[in-house]
PDB file of C-alpha atoms in Angstrom:
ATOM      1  CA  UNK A 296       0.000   0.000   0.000  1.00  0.00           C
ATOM      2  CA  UNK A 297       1.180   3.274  -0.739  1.00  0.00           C
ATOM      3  CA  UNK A 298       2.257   5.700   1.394  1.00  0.00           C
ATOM      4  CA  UNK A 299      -0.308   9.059   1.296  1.00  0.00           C
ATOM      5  CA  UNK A 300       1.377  12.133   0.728  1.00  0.00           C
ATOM      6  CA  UNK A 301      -0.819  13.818   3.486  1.00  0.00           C
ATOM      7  CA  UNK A 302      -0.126  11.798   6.055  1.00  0.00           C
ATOM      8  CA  UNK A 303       2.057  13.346   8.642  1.00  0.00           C
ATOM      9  CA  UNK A 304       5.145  11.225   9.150  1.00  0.00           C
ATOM     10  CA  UNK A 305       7.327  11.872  12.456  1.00  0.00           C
ATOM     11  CA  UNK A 306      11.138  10.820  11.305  1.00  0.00           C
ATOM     12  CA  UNK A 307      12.677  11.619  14.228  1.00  0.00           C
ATOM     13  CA  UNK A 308      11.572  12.996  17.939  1.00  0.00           C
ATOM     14  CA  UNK A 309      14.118  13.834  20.857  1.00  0.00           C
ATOM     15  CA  UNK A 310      11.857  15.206  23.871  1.00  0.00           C
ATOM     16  CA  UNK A 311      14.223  17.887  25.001  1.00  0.00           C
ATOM     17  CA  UNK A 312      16.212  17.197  28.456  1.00  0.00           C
ATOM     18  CA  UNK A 313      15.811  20.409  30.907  1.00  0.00           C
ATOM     19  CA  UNK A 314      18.180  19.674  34.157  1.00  0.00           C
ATOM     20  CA  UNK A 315      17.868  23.375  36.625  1.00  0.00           C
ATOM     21  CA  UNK A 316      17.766  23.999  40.474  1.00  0.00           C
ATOM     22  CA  UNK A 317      14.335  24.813  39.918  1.00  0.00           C
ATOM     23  CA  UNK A 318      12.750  22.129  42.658  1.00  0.00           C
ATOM     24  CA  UNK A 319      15.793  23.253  45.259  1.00  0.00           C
ATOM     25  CA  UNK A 320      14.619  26.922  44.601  1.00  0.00           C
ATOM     26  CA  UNK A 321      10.956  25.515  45.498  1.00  0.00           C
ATOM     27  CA  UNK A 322      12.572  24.083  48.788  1.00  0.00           C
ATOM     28  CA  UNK A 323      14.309  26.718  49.588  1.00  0.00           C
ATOM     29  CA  UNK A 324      11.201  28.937  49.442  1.00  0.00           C
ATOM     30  CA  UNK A 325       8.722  26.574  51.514  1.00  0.00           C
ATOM     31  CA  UNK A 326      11.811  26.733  54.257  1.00  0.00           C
ATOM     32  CA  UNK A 327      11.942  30.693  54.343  1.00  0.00           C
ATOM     33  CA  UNK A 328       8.209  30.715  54.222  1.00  0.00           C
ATOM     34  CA  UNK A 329       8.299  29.957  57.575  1.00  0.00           C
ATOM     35  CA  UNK A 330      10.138  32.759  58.834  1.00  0.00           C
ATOM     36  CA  UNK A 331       7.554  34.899  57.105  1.00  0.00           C
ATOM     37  CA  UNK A 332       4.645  33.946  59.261  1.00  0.00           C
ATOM     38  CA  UNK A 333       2.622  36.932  61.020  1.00  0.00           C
ATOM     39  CA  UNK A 334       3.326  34.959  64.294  1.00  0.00           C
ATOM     40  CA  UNK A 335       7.312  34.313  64.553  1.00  0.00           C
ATOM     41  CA  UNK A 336       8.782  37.059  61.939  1.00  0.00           C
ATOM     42  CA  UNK A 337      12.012  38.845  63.572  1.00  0.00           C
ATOM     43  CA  UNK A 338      11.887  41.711  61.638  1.00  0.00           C
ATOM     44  CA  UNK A 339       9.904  45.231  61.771  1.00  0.00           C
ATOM     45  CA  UNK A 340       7.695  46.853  59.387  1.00  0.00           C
ATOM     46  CA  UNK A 341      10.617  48.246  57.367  1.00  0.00           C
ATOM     47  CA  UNK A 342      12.182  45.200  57.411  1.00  0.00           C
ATOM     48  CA  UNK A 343       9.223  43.376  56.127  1.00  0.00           C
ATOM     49  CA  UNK A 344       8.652  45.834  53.644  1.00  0.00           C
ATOM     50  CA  UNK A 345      12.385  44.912  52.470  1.00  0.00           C
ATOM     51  CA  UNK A 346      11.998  41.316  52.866  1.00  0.00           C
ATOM     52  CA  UNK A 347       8.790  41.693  50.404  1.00  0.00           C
ATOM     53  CA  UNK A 348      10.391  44.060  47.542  1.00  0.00           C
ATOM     54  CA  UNK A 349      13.156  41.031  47.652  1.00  0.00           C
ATOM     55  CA  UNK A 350      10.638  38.043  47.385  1.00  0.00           C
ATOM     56  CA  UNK A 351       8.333  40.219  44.785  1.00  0.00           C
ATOM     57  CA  UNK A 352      11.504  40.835  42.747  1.00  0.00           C
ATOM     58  CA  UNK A 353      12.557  36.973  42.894  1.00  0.00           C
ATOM     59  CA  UNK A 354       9.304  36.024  42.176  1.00  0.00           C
ATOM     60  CA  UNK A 355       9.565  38.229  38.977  1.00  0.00           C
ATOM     61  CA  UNK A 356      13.043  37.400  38.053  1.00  0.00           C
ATOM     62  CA  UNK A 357      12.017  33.661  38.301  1.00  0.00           C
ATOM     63  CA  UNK A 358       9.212  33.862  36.002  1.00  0.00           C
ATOM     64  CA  UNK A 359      10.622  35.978  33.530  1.00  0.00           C
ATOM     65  CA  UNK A 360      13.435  33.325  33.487  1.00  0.00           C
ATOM     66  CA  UNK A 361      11.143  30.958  32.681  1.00  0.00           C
ATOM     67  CA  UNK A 362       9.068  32.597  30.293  1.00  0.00           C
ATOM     68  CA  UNK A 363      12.270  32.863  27.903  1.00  0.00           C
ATOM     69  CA  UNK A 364      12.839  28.987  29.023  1.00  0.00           C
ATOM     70  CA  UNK A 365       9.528  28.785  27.327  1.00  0.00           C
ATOM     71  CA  UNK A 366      10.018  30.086  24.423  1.00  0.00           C
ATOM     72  CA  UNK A 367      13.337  29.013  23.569  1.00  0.00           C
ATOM     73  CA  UNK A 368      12.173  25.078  24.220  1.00  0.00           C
ATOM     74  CA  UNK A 369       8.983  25.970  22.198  1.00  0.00           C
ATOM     75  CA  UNK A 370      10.765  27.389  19.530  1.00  0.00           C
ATOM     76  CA  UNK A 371      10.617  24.154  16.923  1.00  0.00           C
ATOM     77  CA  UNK A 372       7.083  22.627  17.980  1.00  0.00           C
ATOM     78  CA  UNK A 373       6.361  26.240  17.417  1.00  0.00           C
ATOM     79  CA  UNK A 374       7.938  26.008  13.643  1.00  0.00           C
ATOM     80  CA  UNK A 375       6.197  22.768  13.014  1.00  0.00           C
ATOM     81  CA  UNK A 376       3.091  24.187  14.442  1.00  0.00           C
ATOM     82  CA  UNK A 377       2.864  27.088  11.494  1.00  0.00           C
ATOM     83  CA  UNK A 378       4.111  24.726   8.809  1.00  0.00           C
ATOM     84  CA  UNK A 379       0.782  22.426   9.596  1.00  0.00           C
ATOM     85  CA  UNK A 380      -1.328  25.241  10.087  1.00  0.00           C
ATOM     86  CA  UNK A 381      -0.364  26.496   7.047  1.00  0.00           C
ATOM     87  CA  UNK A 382      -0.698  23.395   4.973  1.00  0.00           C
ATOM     88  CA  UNK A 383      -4.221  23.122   6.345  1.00  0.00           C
ATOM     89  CA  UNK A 384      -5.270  26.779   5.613  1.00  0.00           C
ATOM     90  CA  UNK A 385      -3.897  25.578   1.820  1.00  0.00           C
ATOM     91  CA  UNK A 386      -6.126  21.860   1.934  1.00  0.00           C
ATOM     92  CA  UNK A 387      -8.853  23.836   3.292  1.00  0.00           C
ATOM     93  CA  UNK A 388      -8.595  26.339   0.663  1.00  0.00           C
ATOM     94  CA  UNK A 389      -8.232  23.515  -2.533  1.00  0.00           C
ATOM     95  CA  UNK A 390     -11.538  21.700  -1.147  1.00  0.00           C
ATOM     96  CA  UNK A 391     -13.645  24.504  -1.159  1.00  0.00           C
ATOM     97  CA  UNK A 392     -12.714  25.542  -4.903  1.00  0.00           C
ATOM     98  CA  UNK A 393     -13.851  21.461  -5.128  1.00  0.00           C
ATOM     99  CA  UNK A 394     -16.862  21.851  -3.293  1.00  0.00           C
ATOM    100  CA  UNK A 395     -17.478  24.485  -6.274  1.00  0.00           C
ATOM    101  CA  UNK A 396     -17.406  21.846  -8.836  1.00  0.00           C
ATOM    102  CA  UNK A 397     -19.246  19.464  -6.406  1.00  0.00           C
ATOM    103  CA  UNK A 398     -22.054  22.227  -5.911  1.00  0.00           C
ATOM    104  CA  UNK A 399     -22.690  22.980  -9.539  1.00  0.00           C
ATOM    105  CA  UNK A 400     -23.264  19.075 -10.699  1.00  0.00           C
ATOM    106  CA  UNK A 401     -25.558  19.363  -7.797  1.00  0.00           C
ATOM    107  CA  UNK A 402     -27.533  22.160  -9.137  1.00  0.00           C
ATOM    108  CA  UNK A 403     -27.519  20.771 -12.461  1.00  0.00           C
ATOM    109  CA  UNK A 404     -28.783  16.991 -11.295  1.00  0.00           C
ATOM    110  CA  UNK A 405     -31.382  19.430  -9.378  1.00  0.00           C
ATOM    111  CA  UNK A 406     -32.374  21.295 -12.235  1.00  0.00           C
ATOM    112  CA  UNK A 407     -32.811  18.524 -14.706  1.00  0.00           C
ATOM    113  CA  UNK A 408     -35.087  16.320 -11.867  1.00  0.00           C
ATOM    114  CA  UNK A 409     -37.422  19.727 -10.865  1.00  0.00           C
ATOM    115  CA  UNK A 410     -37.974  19.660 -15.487  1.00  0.00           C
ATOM    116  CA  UNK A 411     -39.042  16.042 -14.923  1.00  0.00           C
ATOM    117  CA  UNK A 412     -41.037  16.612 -12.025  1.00  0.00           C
ATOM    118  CA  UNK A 413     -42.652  19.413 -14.140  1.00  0.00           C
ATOM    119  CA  UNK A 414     -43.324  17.149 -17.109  1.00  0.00           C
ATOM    120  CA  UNK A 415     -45.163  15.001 -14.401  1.00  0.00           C
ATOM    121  CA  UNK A 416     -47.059  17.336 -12.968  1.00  0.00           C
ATOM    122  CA  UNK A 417     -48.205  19.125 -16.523  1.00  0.00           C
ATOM    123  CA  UNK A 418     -49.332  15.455 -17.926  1.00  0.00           C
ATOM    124  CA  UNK A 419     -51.750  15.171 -15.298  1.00  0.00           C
ATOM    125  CA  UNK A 420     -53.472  17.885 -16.759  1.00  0.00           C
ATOM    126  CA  UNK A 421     -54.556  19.398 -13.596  1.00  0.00           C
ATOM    127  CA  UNK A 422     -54.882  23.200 -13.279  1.00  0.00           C
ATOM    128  CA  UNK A 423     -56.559  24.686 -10.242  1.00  0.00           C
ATOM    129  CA  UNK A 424     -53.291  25.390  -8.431  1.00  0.00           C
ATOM    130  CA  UNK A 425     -49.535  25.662  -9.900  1.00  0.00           C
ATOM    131  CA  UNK A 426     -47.198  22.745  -9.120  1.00  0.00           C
ATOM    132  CA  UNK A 427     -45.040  25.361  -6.829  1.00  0.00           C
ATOM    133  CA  UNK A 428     -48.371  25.814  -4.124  1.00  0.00           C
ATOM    134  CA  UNK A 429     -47.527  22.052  -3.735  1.00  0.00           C
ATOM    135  CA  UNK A 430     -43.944  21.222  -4.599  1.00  0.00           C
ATOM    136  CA  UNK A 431     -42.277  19.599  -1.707  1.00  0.00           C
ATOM    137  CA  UNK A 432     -38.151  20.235  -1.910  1.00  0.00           C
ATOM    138  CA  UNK A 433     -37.520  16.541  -0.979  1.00  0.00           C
ATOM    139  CA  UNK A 434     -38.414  15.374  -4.270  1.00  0.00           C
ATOM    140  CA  UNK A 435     -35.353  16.685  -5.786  1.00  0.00           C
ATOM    141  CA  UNK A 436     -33.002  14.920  -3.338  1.00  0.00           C
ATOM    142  CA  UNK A 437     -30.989  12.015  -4.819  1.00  0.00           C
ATOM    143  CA  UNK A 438     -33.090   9.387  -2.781  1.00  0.00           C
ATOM    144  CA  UNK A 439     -36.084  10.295  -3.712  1.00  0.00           C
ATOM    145  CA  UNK A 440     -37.301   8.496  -6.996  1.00  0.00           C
ATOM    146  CA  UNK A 441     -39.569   9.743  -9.508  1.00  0.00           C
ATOM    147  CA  UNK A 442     -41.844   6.963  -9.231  1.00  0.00           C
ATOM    148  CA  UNK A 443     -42.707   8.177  -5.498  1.00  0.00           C
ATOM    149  CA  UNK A 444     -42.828  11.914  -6.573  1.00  0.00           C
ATOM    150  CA  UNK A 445     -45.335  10.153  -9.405  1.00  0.00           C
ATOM    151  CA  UNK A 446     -47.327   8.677  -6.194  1.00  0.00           C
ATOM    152  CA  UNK A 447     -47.273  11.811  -4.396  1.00  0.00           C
ATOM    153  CA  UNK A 448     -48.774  14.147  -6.696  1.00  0.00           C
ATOM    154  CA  UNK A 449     -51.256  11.951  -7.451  1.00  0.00           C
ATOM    155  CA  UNK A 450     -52.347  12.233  -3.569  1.00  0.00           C
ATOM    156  CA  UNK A 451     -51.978  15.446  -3.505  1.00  0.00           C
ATOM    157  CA  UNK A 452     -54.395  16.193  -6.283  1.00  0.00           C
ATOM    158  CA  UNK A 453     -56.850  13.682  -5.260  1.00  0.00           C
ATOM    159  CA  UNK A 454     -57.155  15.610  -1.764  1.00  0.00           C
ATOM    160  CA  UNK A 455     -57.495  19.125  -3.660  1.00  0.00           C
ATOM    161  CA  UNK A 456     -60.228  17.249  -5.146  1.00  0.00           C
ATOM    162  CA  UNK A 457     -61.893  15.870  -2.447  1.00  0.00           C
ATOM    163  CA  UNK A 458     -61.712  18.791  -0.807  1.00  0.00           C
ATOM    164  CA  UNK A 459     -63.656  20.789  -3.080  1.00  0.00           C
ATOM    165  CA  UNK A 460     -66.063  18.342  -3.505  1.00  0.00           C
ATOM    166  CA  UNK A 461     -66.675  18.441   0.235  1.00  0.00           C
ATOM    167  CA  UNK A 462     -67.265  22.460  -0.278  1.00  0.00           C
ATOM    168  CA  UNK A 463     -70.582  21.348  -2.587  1.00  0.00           C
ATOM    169  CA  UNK A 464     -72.797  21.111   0.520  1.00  0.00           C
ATOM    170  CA  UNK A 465     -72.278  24.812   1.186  1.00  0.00           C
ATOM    171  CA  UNK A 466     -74.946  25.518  -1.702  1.00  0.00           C
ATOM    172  CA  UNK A 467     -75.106  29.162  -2.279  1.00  0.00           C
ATOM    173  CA  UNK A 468     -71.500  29.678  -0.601  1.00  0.00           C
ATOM    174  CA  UNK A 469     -69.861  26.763  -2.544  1.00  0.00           C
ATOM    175  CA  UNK A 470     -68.065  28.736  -4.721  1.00  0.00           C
ATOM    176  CA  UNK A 471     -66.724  31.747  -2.657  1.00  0.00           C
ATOM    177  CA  UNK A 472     -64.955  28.831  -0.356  1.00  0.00           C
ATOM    178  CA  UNK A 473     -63.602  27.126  -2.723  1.00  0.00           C
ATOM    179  CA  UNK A 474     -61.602  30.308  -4.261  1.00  0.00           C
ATOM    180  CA  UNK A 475     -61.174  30.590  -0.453  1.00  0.00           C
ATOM    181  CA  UNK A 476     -59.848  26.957  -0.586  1.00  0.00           C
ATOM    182  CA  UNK A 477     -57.988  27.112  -3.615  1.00  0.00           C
ATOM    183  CA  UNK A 478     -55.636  30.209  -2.150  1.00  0.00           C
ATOM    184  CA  UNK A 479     -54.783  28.297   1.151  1.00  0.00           C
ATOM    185  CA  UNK A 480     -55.325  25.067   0.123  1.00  0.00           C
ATOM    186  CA  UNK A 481     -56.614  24.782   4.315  1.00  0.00           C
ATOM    187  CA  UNK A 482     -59.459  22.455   4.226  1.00  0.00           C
ATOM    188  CA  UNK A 483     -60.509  24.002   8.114  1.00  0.00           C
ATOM    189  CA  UNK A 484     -59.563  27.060   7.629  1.00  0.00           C
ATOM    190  CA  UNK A 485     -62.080  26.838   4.829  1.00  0.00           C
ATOM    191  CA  UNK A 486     -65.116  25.101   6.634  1.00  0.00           C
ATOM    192  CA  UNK A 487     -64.498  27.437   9.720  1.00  0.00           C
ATOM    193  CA  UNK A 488     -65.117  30.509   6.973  1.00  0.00           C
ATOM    194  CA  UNK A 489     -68.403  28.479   5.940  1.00  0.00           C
ATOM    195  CA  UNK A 490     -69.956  28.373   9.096  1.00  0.00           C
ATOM    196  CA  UNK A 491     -69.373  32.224   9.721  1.00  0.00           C
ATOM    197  CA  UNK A 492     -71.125  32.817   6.379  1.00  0.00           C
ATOM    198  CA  UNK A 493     -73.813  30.564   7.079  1.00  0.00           C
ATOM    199  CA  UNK A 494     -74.121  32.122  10.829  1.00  0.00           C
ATOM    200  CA  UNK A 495     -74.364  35.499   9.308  1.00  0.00           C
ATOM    201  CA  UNK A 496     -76.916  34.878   7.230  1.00  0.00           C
TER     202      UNK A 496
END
């Protein structure tokens, strides 16, 4: 099997060695710290104002020591860190001018199944609404077949029809609802509307 070209390979890794006095420092520190204590510190005010400048500017001195440490042992996971960030910024960059090419057959396999569903829809010769007051946006996904699309208009029409028909026993109103029925395509909504204008009257 070949290798892949974009799979990272690590040739060689040497976890870097750091040898200070860093824990005696720590020691040394928890020792003094109990001179420091409210209860058995020697000194005065001034001197503990002294003693504090010094342990403020160790404290500084240490860190800033370490900061540079930091850095300086960071300095070529940092490198390899930008090179991979990089290279991903580029991948990410050559799949989206993919996902362009990917996008357009999409819209094209889209367009071509919407024509077929309209060739279905205009042989069933039926005219009361438009096909868009009932087209249903699954029907142009990949899974969805024609034959079901077929299946489902044919439902869809036979409600519109039944619907109407069910409008008949509103005599004198019949055909106010079904405009009514035929811009909502709401079967209640519809009936509700009926029995106002038969109240009313």
């Amino acid at each position: 099997m070949e290798n892949n070209p974009l799979t990272l390979i690590v040739k060689e890794k040497t976890l870097g060695n750091l040898v200070t006095n860093a824990r005696d420092i720590k020691s040394y520190v928890e020792e003094r710290l109990k001179e420091y204590n409210v209860d058995n510190y020697n000194g005065d005010a001034k001197q503990a104002a002294k003693d504090k400048a010094e342990l403020n500017n160790a404290a500084k001195t240490l860190n800033d020591r370490r900061i540079a440490l930091e850095k300086e042992w960071n300095l070529p996971f940092q490198e390899f860190k930008d090179i991979v960030n990089d290279t991903c910024g580029l991948i990410k960059e050559a799949s989206g001018k993919l996902d362009v090419i990917v996008k357009e057959q999409e819209n094209r396999e889209k367009s071509e199944k919407r024509a077929s569903i309209e060739e279905l829809w205009n042989n069933k010769k039926f005219n009361l609404v438009p096909l868009d007051r009932v087209f249903n946006s699954k029907w142009l996904n990949k899974t969805c077949k024609l034959s079901t699309v077929d299946f489902e208009i044919d439902e869809i029409i036979k409600r519109i029809e039944g619907d109407l028909a069910s409008l008949d026993a509103f005599g004198e109103d019949t055909a106010t609802l079904k405009d009514l029925y035929l811009s909502s395509l709401n079967l209640q909504t519809t009936l509700n509307k009926g029995a106002e204008l038969k109240a009313n009257r």
